[in-house]
PDB file of C-alpha atoms in Angstrom:
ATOM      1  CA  UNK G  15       7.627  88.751 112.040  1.00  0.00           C
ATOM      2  CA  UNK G  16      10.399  88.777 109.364  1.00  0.00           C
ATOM      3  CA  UNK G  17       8.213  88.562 106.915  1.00  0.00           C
ATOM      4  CA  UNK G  18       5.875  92.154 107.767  1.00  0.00           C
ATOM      5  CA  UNK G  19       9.365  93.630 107.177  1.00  0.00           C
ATOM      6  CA  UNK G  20       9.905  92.295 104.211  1.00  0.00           C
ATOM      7  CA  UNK G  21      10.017  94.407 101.337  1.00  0.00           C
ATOM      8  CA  UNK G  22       6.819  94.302  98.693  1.00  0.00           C
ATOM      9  CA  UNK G  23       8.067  93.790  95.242  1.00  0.00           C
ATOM     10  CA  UNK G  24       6.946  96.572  93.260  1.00  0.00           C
ATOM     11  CA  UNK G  25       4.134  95.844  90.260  1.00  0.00           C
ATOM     12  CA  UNK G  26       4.552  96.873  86.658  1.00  0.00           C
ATOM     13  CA  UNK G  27       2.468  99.275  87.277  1.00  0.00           C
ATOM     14  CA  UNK G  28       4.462 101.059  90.042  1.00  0.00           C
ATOM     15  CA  UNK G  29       7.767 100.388  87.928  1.00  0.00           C
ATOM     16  CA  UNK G  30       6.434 101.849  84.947  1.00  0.00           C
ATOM     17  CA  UNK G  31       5.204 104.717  86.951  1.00  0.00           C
ATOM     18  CA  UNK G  32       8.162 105.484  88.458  1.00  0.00           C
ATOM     19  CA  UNK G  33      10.369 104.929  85.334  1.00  0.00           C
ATOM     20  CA  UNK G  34       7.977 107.468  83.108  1.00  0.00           C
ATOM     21  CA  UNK G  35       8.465 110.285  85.996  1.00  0.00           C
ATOM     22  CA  UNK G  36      11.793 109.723  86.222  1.00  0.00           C
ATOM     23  CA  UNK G  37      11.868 110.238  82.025  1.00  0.00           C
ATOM     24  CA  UNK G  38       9.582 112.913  82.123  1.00  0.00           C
ATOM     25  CA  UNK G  39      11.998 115.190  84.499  1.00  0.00           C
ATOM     26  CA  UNK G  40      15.039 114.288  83.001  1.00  0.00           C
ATOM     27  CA  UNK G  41      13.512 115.597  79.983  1.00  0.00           C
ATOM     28  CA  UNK G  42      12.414 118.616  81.273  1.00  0.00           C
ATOM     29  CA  UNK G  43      15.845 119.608  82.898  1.00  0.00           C
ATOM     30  CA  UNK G  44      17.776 118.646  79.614  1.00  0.00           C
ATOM     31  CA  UNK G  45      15.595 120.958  77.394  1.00  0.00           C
ATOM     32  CA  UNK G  46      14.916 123.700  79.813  1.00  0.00           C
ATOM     33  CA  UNK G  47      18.290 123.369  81.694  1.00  0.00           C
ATOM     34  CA  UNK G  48      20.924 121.368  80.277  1.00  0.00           C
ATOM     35  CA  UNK G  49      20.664 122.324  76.239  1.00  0.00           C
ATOM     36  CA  UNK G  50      20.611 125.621  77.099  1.00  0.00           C
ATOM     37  CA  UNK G  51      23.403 125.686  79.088  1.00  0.00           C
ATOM     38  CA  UNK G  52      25.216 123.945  76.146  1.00  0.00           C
ATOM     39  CA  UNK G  53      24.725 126.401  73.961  1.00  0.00           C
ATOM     40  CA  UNK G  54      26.292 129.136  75.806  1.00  0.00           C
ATOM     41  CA  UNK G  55      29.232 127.398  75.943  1.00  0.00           C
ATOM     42  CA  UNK G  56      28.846 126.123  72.129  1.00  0.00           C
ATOM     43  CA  UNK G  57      28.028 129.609  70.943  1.00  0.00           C
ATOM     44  CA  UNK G  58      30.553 131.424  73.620  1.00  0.00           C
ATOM     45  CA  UNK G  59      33.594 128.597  71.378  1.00  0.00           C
ATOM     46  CA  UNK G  60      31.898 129.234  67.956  1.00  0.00           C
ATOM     47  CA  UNK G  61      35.029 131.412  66.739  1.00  0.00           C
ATOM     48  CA  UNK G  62      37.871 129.236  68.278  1.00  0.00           C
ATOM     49  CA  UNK G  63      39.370 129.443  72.130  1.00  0.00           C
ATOM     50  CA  UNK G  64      41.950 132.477  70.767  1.00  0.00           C
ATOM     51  CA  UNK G  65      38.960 134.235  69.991  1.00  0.00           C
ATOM     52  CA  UNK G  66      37.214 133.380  73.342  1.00  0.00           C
ATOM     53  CA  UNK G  67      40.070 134.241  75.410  1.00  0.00           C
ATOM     54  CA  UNK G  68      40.146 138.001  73.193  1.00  0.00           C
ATOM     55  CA  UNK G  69      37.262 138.538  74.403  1.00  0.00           C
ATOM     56  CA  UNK G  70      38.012 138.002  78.121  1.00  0.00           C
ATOM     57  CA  UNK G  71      41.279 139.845  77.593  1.00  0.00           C
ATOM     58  CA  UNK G  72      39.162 143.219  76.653  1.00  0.00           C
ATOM     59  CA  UNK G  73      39.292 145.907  79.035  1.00  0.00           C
ATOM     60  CA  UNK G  74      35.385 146.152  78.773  1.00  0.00           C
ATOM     61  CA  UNK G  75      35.151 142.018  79.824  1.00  0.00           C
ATOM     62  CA  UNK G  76      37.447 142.714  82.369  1.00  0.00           C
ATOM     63  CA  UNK G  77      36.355 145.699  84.085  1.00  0.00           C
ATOM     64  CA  UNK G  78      32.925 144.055  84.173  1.00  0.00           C
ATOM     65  CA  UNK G  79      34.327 141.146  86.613  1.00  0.00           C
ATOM     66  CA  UNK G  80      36.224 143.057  88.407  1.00  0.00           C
ATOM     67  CA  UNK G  81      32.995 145.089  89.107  1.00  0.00           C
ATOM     68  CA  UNK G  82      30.789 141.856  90.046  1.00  0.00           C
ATOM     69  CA  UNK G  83      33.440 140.123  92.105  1.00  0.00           C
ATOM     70  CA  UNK G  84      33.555 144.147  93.890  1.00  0.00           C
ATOM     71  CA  UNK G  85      29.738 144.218  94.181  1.00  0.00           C
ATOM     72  CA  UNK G  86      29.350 140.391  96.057  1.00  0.00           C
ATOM     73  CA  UNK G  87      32.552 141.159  98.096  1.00  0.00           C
ATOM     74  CA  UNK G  88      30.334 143.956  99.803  1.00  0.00           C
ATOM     75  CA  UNK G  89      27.061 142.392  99.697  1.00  0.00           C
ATOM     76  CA  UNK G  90      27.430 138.996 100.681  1.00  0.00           C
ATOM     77  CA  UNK G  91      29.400 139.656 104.193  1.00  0.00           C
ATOM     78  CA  UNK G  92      26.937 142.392 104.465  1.00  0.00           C
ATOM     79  CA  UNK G  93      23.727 139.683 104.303  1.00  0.00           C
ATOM     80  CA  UNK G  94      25.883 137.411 106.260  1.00  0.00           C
ATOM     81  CA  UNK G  95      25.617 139.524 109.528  1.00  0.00           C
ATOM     82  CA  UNK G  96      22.236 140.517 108.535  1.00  0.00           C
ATOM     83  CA  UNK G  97      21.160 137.088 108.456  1.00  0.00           C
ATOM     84  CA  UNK G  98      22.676 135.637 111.371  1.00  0.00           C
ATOM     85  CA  UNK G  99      21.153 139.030 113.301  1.00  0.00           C
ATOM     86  CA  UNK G 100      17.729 138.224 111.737  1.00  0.00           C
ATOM     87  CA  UNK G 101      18.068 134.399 112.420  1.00  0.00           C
ATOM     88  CA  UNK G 102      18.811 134.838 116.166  1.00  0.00           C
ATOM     89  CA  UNK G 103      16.382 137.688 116.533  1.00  0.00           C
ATOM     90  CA  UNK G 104      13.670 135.276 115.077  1.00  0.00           C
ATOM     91  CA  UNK G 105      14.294 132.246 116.768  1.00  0.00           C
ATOM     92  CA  UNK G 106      15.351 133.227 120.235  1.00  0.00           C
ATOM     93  CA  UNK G 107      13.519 135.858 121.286  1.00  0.00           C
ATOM     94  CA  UNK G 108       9.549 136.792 120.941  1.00  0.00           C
ATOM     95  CA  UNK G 109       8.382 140.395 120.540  1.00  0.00           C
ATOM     96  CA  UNK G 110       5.933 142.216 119.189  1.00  0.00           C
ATOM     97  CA  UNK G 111       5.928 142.233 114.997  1.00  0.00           C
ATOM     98  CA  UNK G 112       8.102 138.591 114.766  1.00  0.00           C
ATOM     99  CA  UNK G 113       5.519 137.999 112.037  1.00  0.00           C
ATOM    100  CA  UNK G 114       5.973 141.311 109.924  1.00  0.00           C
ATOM    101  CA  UNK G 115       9.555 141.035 110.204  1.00  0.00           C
ATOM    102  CA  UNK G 116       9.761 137.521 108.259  1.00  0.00           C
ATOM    103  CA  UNK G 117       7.776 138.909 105.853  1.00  0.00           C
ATOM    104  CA  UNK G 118       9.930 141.810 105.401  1.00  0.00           C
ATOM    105  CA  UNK G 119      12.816 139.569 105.409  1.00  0.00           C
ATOM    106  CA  UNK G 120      11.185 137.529 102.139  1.00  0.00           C
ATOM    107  CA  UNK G 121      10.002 140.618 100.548  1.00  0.00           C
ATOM    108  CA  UNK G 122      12.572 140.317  97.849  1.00  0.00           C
ATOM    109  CA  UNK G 123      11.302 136.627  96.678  1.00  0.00           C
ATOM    110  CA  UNK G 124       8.110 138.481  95.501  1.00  0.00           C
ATOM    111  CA  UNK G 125       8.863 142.166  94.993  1.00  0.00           C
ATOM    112  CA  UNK G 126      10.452 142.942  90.669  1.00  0.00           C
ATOM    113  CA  UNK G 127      14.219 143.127  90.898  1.00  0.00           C
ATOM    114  CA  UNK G 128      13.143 146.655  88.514  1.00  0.00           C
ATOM    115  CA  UNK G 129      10.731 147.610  90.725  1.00  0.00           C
ATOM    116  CA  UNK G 130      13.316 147.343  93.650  1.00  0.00           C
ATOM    117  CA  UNK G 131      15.836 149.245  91.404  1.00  0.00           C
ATOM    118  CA  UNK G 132      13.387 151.717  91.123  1.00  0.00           C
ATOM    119  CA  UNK G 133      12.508 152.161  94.508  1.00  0.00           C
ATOM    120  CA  UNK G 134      16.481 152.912  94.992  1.00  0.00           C
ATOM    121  CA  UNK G 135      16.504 155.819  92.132  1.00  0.00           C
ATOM    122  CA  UNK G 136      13.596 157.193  93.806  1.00  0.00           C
ATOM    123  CA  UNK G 137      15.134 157.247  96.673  1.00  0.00           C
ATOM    124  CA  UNK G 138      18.638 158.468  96.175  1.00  0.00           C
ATOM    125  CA  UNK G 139      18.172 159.481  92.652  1.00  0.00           C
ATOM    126  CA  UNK G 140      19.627 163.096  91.721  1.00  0.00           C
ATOM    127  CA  UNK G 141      15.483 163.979  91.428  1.00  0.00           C
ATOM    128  CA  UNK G 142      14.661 161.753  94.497  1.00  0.00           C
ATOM    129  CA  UNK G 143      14.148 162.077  97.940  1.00  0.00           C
ATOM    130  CA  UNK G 144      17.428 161.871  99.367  1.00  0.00           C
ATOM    131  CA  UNK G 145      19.061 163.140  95.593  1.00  0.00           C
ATOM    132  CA  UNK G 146      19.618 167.102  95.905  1.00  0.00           C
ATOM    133  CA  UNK G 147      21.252 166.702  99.639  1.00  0.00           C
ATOM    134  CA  UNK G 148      23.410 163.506  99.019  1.00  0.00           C
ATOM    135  CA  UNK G 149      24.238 165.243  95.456  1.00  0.00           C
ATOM    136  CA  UNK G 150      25.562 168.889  97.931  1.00  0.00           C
ATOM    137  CA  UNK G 151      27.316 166.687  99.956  1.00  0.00           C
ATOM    138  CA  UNK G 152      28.948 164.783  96.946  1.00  0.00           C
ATOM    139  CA  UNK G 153      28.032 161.697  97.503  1.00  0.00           C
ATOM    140  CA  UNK G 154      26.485 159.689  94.923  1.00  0.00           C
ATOM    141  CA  UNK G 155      24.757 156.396  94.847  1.00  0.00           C
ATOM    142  CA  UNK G 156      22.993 155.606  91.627  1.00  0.00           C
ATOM    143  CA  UNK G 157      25.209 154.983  88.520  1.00  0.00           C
ATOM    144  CA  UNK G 158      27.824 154.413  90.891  1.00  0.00           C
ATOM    145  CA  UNK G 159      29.085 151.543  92.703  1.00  0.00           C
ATOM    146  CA  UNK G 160      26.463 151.721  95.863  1.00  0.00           C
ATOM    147  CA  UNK G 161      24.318 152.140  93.944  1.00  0.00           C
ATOM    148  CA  UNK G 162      24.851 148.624  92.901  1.00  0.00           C
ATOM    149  CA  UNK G 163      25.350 147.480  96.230  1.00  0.00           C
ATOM    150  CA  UNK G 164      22.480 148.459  97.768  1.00  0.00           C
ATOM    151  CA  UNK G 165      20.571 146.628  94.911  1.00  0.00           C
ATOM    152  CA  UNK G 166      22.023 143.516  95.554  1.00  0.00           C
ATOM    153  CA  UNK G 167      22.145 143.763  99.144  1.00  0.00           C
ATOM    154  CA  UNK G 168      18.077 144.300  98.813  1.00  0.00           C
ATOM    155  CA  UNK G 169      17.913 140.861  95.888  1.00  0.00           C
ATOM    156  CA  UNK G 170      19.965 138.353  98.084  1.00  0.00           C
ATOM    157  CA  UNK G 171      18.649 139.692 101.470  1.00  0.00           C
ATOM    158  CA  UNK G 172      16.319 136.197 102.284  1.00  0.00           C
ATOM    159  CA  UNK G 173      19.110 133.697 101.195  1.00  0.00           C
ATOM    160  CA  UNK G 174      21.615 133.299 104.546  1.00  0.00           C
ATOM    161  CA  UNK G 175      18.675 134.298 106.689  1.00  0.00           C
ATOM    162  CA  UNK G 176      16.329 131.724 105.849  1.00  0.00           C
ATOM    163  CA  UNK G 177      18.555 128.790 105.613  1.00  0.00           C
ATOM    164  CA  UNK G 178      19.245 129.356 109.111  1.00  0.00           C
ATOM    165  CA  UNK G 179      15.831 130.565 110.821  1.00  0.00           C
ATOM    166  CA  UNK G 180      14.683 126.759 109.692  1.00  0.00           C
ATOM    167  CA  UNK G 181      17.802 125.356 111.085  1.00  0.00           C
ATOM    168  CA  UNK G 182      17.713 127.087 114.073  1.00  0.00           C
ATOM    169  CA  UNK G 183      13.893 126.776 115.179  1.00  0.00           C
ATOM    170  CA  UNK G 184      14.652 122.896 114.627  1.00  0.00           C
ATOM    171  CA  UNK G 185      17.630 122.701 117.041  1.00  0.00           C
ATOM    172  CA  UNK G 186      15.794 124.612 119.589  1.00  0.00           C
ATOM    173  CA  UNK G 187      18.040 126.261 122.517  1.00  0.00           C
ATOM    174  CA  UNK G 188      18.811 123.882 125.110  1.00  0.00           C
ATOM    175  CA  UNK G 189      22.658 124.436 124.510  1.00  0.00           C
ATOM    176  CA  UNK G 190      23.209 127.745 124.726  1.00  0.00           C
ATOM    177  CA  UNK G 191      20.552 127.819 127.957  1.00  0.00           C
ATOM    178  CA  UNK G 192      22.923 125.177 129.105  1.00  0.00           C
ATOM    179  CA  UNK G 193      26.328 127.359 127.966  1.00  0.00           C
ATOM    180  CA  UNK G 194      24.527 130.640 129.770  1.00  0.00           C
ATOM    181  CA  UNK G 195      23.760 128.774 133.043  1.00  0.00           C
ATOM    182  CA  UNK G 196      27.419 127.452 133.222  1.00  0.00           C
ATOM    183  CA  UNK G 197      28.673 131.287 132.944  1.00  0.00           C
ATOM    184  CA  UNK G 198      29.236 131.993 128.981  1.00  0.00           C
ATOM    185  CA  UNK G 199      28.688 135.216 128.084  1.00  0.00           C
ATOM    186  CA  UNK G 200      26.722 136.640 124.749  1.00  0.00           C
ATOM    187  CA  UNK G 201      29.744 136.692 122.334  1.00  0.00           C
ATOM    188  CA  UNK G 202      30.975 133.164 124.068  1.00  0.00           C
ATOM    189  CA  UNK G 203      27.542 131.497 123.727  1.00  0.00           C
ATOM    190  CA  UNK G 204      27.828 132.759 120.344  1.00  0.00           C
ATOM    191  CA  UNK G 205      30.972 131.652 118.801  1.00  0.00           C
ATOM    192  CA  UNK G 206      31.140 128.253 121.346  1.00  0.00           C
ATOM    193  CA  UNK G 207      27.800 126.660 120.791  1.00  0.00           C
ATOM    194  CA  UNK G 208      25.659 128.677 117.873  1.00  0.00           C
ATOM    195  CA  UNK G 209      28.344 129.338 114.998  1.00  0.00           C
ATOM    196  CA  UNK G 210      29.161 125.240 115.137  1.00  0.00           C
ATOM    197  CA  UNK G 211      25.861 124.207 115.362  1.00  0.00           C
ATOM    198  CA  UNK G 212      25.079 126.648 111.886  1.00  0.00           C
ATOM    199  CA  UNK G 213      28.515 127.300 110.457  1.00  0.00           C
ATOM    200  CA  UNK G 214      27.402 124.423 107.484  1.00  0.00           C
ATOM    201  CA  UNK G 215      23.848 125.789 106.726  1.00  0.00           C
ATOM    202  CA  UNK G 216      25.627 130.030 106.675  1.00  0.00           C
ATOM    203  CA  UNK G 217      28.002 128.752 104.094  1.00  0.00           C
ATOM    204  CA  UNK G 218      25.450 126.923 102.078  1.00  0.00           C
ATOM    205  CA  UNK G 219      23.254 130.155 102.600  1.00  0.00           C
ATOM    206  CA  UNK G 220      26.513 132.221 101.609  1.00  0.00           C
ATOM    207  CA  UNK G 221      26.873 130.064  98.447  1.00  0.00           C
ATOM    208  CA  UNK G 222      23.543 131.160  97.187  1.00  0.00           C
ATOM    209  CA  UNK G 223      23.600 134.572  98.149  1.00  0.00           C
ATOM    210  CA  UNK G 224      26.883 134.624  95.944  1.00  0.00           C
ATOM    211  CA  UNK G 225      25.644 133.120  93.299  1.00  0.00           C
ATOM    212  CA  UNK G 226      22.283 135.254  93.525  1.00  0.00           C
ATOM    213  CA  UNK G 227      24.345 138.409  93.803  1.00  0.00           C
ATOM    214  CA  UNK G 228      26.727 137.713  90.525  1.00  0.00           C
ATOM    215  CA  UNK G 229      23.835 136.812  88.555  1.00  0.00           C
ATOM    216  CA  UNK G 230      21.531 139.890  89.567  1.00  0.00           C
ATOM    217  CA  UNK G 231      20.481 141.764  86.392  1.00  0.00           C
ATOM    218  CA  UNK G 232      17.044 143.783  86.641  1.00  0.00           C
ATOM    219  CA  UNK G 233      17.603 146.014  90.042  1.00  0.00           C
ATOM    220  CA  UNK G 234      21.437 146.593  89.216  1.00  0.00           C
ATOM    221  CA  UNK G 235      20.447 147.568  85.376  1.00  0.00           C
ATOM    222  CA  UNK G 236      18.120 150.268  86.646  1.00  0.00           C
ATOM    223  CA  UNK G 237      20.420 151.645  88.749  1.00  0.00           C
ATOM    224  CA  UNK G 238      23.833 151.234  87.361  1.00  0.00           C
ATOM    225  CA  UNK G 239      23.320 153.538  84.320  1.00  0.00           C
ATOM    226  CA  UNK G 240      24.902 151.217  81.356  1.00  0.00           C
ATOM    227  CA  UNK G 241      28.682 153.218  81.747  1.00  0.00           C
ATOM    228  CA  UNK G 242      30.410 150.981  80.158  1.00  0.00           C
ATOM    229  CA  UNK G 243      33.511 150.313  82.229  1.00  0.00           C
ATOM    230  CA  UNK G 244      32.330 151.708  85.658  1.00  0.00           C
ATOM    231  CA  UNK G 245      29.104 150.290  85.925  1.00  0.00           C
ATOM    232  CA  UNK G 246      28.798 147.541  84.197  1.00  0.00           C
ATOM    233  CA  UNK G 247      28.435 143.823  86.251  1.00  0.00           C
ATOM    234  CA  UNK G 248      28.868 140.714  84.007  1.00  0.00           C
ATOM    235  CA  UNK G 249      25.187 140.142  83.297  1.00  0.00           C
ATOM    236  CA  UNK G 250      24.585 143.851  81.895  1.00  0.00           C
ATOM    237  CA  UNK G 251      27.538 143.221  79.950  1.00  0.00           C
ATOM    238  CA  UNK G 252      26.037 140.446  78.172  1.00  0.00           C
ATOM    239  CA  UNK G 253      23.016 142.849  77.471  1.00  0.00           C
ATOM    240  CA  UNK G 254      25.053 145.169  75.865  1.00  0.00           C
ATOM    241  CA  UNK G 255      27.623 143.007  73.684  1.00  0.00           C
ATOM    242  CA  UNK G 256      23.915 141.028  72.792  1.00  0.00           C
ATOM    243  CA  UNK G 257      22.466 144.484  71.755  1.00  0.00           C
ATOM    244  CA  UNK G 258      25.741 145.545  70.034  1.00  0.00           C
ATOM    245  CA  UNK G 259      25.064 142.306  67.705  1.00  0.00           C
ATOM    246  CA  UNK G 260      28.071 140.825  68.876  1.00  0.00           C
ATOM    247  CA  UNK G 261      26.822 137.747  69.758  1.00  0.00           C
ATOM    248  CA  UNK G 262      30.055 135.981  70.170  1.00  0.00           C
ATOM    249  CA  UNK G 263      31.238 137.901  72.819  1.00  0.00           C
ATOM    250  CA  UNK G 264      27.975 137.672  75.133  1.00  0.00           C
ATOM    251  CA  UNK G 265      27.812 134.307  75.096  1.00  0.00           C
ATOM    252  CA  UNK G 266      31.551 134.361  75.784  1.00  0.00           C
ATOM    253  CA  UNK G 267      30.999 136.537  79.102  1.00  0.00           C
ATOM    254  CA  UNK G 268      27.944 134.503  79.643  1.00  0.00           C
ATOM    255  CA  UNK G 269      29.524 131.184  79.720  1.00  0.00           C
ATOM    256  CA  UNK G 270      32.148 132.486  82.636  1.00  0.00           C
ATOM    257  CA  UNK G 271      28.554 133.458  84.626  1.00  0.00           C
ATOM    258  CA  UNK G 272      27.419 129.467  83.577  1.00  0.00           C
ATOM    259  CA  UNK G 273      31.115 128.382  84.910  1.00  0.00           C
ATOM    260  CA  UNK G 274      30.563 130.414  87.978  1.00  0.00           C
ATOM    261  CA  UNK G 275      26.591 128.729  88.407  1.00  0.00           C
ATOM    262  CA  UNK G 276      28.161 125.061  87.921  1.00  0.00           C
ATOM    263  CA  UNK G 277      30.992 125.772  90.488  1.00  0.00           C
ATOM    264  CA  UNK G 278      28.212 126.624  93.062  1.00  0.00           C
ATOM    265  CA  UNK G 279      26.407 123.698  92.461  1.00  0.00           C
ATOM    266  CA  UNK G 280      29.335 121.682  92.476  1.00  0.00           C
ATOM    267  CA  UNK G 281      30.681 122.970  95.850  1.00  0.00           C
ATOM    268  CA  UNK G 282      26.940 122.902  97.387  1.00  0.00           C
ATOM    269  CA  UNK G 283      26.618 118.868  96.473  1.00  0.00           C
ATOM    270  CA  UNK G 284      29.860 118.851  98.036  1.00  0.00           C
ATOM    271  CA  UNK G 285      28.523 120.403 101.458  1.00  0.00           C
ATOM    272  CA  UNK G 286      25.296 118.557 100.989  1.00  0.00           C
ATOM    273  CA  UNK G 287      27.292 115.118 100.682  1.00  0.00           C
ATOM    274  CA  UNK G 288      29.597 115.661 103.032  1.00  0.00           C
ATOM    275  CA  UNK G 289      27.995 117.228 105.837  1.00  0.00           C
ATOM    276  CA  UNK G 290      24.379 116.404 105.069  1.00  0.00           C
ATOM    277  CA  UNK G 291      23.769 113.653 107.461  1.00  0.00           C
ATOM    278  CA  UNK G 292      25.055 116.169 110.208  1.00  0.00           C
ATOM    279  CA  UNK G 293      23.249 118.836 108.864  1.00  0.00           C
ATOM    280  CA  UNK G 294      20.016 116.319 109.619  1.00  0.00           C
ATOM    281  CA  UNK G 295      21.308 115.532 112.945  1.00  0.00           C
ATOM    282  CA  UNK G 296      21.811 118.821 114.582  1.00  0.00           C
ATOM    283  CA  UNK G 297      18.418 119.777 113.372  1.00  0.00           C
ATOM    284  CA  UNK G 298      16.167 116.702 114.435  1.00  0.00           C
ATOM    285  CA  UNK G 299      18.778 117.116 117.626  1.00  0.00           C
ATOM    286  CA  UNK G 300      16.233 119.776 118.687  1.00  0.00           C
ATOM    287  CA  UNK G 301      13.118 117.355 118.837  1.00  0.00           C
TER     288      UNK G 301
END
């Protein structure tokens, strides 16, 4: 019997199969991934650290991450509740249009982040729909702040809601049946028995919608208006040192948006290695 256990030795043919895919995608990330990531930083230290750290010292570099820590400060809690509301809604209770709703809910994957900024200036636009009463009652939402917002809110909507729809029509809802028969109530059931069973997969959901939302460049260019100092997020600040021909100082503002990808990724392996094999658990716990 010990020996239908046994483990096959693999053929040259399956080693050298497996040894030219492995090649073949570490090629592909270093050119399309790695060297250009490189660069940035190569290009961002071209003209010495004192000359990289000018350039983060300039009001315009500054105001510009103040502005995109601002904007995923309000959008990110804001998709939090959303997508624990959405997750729960979807995987705990049937009614009628379940289906349209997840497809709502991934309508930013496949709608333009212009064409969503657009939407937005039609919308609240000083010659949109909402523009001439929001402008009498001085408010204003494009080339301002909400503006902004609201863009990003719209871009990053899917990411915390779909990590934990999958998560939570694995696990099922035997335990908080169980937690309502022994006398929990909503907001008890909630924070007792859902949040742990989640709480990993809404932070690694929060980690991407973070990262999504201090990346975002097309919606929040249409609507923030280029003002340089009041409207300007990291990314369009690139666009416009890039345009201005100063090349040094994009890749310099760049290369604190690369810093800001790698210490996702590096906190997300973290999660995964940690708290992976409990992630697995709690959601094959359902079957």
């Amino acid at each position: 019997m010990s020996g239908l256990h046994a483990t096959r030795p693999l053929s040259w043919r399956h080693r050298l199969l497996r040894g030219t895919l492995i090649a073949l995608v570490m090629v592909f990330m270093a050119v399309l991934v790695l060297l250009p990531l490189a660069a940035v930083f190569i290009e961002a230290l071209s003209k010495g650290v004192a000359a990289f750290m000018d350039v983060l010292a300039q009001p315009e570099t500054v105001s510009s991450i103040k502005l995109t820590l601002l904007v995923a400060v309000l959008a990110v809690p804001l998709n939090l509740v959303f997508g624990v509301a959405a997750a729960w809604a979807m995987t705990r209770f049937e009614f009628r249009g379940k289906a349209l709703l997840g497809a709502f809910i991934d309508l930013p994957f496949s709608v333009s982040p212009v064409v969503a900024g657009l939407v937005y200036v039609l919308l609240f636009g000083a010659q949109g729909w909402f523009g001439p009463w929001l402008s009498d009652h001085g408010v204003t939402i494009i080339f301002a702040v909400p503006g902004l917002v609201l863009a990003t809110v719209f871009i990053t909507l899917p990411f915390v809601a779909r990590e934990l729809i999958s998560l939570m029509q694995a696990q099922g809802s035997e335990e908080e049946e169980a937690a309502r028969t022994l006398g929990a109530s909503g907001w008890q059931m909630f924070f007792r028995v859902t949040l742990p069973n989640i709480r990993w997969a809404l932070l690694y959901g929060v980690l991407l919608c973070n990262a999504r939302a201090m990346g975002e460049f097309g919606a929040v260019s249409v609507v923030s208006g280029h003002i340089r100092g009041l409207t300007t997020t990291m990314p369009l600040e690139v666009e416009m040192r890039y345009n201005e021909y100063d090349y040094m100082g994009a890749f310099a503002v760049a290369s604190l948006l690369g810093l800001l990808a790698l210490l996702t990724l590096v906190v997300k392996a973290l999660l995964e290695w940690r708290y992976g094999d409990e992630l697995a658990a709690r959601a094959t716990r359902g079957h």
